[in-house]
PDB file of C-alpha atoms and ligand atoms in Angstrom:
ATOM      1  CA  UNK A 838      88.926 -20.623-253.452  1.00 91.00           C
ATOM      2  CA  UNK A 839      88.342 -18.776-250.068  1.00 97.00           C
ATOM      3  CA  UNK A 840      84.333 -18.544-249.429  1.00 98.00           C
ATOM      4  CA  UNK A 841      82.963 -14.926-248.770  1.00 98.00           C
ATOM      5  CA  UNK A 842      81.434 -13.930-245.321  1.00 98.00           C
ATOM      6  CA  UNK A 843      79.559 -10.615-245.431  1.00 98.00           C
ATOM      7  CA  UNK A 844      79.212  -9.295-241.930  1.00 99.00           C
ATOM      8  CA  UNK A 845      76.859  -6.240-241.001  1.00 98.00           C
ATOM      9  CA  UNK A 846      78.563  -3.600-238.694  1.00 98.00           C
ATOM     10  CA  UNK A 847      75.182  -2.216-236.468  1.00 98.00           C
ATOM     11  CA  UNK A 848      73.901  -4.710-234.519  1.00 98.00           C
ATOM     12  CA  UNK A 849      76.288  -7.429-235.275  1.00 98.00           C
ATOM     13  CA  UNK A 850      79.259  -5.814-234.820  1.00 98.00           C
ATOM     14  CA  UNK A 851      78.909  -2.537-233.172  1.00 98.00           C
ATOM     15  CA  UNK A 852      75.856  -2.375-230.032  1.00 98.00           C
ATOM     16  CA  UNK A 853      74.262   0.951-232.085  1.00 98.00           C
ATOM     17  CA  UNK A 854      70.809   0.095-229.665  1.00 98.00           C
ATOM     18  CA  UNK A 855      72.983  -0.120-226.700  1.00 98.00           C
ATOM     19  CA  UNK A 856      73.976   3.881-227.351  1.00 98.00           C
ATOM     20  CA  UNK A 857      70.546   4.909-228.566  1.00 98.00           C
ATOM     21  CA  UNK A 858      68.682   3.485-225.523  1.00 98.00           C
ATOM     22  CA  UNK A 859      71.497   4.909-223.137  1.00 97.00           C
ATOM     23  CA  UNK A 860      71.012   8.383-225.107  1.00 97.00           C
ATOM     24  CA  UNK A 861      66.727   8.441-225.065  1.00 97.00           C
ATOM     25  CA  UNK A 862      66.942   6.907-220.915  1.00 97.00           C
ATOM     26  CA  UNK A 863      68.922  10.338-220.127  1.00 97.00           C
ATOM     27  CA  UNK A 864      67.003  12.266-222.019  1.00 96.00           C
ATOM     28  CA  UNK A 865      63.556  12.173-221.137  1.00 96.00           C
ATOM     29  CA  UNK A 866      64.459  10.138-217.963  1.00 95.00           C
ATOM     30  CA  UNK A 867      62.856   6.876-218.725  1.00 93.00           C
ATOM     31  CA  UNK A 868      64.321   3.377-218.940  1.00 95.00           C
ATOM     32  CA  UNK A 869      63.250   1.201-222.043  1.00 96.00           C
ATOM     33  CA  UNK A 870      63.357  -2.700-220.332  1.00 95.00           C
ATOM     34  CA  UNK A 871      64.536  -5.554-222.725  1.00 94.00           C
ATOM     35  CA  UNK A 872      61.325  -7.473-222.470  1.00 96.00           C
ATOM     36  CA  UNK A 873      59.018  -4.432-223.931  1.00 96.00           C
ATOM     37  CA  UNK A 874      61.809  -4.292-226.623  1.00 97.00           C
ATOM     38  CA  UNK A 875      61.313  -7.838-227.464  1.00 98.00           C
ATOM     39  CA  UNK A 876      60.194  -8.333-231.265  1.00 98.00           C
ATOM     40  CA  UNK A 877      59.903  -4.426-231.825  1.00 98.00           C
ATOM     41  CA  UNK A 878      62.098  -1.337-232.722  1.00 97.00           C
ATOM     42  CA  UNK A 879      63.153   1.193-230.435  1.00 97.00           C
ATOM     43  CA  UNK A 880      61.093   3.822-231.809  1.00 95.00           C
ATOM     44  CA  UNK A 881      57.785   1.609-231.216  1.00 96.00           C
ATOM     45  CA  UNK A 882      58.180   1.195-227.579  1.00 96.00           C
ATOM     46  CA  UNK A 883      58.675   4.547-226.726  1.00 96.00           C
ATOM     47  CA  UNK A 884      55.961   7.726-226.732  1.00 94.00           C
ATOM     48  CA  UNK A 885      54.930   7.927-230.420  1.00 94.00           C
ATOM     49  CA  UNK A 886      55.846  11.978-229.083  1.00 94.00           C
ATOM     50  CA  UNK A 887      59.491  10.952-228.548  1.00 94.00           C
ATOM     51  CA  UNK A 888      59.909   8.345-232.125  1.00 93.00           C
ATOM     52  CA  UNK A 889      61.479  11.375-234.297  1.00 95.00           C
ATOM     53  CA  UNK A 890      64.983  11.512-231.679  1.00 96.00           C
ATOM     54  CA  UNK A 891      65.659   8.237-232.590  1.00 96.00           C
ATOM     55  CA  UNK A 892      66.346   9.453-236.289  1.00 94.00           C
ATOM     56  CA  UNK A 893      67.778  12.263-234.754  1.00 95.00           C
ATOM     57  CA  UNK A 894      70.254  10.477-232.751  1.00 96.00           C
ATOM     58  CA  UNK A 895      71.438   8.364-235.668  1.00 95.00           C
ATOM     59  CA  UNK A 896      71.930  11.596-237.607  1.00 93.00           C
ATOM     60  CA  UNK A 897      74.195  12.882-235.437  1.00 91.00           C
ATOM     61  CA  UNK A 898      77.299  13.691-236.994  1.00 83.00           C
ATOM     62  CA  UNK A 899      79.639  11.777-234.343  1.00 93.00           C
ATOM     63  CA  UNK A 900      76.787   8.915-233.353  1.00 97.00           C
ATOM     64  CA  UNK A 901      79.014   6.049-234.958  1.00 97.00           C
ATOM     65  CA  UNK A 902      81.893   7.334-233.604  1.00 96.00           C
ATOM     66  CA  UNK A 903      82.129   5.508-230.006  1.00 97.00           C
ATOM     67  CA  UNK A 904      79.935   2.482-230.413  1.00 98.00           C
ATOM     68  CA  UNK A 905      80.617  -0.700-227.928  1.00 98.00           C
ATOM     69  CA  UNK A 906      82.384  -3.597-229.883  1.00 98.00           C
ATOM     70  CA  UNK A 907      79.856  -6.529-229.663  1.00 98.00           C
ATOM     71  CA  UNK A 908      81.052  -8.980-227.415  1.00 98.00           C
ATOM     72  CA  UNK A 909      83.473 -11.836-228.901  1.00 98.00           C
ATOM     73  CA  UNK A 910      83.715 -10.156-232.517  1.00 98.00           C
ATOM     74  CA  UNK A 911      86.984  -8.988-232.117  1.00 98.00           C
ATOM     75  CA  UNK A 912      88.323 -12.396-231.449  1.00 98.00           C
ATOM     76  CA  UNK A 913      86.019 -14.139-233.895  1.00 98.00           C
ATOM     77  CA  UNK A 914      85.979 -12.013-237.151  1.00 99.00           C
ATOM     78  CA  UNK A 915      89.661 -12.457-236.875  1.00 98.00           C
ATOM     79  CA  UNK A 916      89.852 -16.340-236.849  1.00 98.00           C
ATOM     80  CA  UNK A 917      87.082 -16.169-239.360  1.00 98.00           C
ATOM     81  CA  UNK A 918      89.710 -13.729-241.254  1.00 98.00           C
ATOM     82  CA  UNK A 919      92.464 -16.548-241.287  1.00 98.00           C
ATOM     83  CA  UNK A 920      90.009 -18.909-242.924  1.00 98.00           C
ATOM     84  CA  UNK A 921      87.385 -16.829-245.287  1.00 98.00           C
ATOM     85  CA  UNK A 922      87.263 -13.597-246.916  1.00 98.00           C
ATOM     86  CA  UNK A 923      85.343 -11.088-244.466  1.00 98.00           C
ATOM     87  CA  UNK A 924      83.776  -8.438-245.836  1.00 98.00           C
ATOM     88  CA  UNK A 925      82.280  -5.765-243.829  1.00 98.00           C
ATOM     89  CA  UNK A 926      78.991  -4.436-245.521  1.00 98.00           C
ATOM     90  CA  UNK A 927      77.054  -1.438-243.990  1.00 98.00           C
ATOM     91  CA  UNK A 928      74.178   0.418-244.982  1.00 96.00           C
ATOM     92  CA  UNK A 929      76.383   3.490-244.046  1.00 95.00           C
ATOM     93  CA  UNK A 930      74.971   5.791-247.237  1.00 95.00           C
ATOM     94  CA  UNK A 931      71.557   5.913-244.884  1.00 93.00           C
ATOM     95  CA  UNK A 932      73.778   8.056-242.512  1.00 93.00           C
ATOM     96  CA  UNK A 933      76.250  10.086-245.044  1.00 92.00           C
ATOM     97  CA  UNK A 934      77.694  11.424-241.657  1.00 91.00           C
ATOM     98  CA  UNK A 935      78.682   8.417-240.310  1.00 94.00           C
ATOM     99  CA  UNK A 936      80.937   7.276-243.420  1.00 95.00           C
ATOM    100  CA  UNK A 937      84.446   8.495-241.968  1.00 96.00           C
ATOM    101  CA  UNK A 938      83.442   7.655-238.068  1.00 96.00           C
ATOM    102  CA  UNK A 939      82.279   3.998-239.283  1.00 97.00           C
ATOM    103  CA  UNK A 940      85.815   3.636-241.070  1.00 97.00           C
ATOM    104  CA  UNK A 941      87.256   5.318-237.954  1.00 97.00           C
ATOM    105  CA  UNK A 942      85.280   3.007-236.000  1.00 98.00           C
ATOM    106  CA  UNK A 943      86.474  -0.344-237.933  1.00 98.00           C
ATOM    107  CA  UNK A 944      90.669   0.954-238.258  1.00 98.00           C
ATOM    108  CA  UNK A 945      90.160   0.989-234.147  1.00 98.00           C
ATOM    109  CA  UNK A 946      88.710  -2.547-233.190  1.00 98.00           C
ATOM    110  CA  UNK A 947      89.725  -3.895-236.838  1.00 98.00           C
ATOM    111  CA  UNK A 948      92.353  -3.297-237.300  1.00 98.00           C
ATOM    112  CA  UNK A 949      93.839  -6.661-238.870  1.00 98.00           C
ATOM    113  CA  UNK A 950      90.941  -6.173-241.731  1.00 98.00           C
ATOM    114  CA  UNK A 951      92.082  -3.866-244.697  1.00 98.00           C
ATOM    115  CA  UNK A 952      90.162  -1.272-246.030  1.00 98.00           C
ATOM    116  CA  UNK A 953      89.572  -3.550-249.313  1.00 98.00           C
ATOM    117  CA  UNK A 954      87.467  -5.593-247.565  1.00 98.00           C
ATOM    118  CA  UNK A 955      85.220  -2.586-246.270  1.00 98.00           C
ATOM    119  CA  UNK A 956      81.540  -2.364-248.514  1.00 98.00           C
ATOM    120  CA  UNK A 957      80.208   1.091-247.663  1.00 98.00           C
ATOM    121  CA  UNK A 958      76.889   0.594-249.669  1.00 97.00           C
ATOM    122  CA  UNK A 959      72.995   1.702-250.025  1.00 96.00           C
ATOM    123  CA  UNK A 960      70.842  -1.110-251.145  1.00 97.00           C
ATOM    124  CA  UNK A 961      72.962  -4.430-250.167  1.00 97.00           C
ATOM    125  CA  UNK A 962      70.788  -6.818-252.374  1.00 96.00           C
ATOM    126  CA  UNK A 963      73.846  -5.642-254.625  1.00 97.00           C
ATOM    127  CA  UNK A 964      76.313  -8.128-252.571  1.00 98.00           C
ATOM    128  CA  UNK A 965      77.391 -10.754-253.914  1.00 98.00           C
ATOM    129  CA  UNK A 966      79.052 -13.516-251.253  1.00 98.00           C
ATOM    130  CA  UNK A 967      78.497 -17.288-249.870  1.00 98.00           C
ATOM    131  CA  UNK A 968      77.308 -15.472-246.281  1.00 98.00           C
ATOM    132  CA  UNK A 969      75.860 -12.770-244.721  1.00 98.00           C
ATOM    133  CA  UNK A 970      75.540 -12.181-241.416  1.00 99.00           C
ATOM    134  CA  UNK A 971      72.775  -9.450-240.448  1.00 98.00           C
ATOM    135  CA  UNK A 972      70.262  -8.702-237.769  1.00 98.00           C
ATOM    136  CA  UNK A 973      67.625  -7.052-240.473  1.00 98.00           C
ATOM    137  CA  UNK A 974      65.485  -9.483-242.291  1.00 98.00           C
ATOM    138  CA  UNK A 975      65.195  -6.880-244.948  1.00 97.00           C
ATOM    139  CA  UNK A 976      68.520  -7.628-245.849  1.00 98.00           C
ATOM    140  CA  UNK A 977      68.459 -11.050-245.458  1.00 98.00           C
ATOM    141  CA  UNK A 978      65.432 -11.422-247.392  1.00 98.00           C
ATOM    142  CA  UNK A 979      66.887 -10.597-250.807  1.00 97.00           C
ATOM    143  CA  UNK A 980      70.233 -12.066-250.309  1.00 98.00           C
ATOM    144  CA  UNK A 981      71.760 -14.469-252.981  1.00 97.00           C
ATOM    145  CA  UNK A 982      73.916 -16.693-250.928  1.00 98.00           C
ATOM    146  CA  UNK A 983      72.884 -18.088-247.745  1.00 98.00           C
ATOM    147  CA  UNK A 984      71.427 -15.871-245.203  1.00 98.00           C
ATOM    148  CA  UNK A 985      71.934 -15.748-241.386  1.00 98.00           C
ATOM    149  CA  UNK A 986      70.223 -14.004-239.147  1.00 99.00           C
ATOM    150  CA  UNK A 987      71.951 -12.238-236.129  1.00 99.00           C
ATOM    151  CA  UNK A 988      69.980 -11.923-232.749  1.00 98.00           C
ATOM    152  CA  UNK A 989      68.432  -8.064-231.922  1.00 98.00           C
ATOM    153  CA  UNK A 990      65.138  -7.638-229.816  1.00 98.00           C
ATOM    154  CA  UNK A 991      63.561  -6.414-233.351  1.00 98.00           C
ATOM    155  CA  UNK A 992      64.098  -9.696-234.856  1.00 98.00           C
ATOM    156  CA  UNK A 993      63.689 -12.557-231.953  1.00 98.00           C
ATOM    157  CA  UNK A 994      60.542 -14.039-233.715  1.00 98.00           C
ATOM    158  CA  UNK A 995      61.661 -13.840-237.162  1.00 98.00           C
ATOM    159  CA  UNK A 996      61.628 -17.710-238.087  1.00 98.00           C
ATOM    160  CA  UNK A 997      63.029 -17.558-242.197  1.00 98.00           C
ATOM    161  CA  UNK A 998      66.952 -18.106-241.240  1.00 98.00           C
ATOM    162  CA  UNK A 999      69.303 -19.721-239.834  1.00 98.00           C
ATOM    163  CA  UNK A1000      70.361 -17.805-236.559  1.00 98.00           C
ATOM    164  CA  UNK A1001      72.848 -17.005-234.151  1.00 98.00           C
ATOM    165  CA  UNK A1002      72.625 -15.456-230.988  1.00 98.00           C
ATOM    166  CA  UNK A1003      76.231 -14.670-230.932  1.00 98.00           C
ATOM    167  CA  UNK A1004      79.703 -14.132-231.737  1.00 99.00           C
ATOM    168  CA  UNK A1005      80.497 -17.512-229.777  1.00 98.00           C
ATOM    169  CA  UNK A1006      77.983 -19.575-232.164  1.00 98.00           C
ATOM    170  CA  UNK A1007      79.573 -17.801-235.390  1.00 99.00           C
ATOM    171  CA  UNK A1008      82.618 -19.171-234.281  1.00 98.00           C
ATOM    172  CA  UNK A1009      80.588 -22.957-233.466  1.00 98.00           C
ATOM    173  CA  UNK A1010      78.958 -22.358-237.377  1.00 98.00           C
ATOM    174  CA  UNK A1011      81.972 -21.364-239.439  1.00 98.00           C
ATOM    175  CA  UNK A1012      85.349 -22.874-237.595  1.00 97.00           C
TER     176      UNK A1012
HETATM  177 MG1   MG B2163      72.480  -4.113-238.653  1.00 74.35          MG
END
């Protein structure tokens, strides 16, 4: 039997910081550097005045909608595809907005995955799989199979799982 690789889309598979810091540096004119960001959110770096757009921005009906691929995960989740089952497992009930735009988003760049193999969930200590692939240790945390933990500033001195920094050392772990 095929071993199960649950993959997290923000962060891991779509650059969701990448937009958010692009949208808060235009608006209020300010550039957020990678070294402040290192170990913290977005919304702690920034005036405590300013923390509410974040939310805001991720509540936007069409924020999901244009997100950069993450580099290599094209390439990578599909050679993973030939030799596991990938499942795709998002938080997306946080944002009920972003449920069609995320599928949207994964038809685009994924196209080679079918929509059974989509998990549009709430809590995912629910999932059930050999792997998962995440940047939130919240998620990590109180997952049954083995945990690993995908490079973001927020996490970089997080020390409980194995890690990767990237698509490229998926491919070095898995194939
Ligand atoms: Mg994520």
């Amino acid at each position: 039997m095929r071993q199960k690789i649950a993959i997290d889309m923000d962060e891991v598979m779509a650059d969701a910081l990448g937009k958010l810091i692009r949208l808060y540096e235009k608006e209020f004119g300010k550039s957020v550097k990678q070294e402040v960001l290192q170990g913290h959110f977005l919304e702690e770096v920034i005036d405590p005045d300013h923390k509410h757009v974040i939310r805001e921005y991720l509540f936007e009906k069409d924020f999901f909608q244009d997100l950069e691929v993450m580099p290599d995960s094209q390439a990578v989740i599909f050679e993973l595809s030939q030799h596991y089952d990938v499942y795709i497992v998002t938080a997306a009930m946080e944002f009920p907005d972003s449920l069609s735009h995320k599928y949207q988003w994964l038809r685009e760049h994924f196209s080679f995955l079918s929509w059974k193999n989509f998990v549009f969930c709430g809590d995912k200590s629910i999932i059930r799989a050999d792997y998962l692939i995440d940047d939130h240790p919240k998620n990590l945390s109180v997952f049954s199979g083995e945990p690993i933990i995908f490079t973001s500033p927020h996490n970089v001195h997080e020390t409980r799982f194995r890690r990767v920094n990237n698509w490229q050392e998926v491919a070095a772990m898995f194939l």
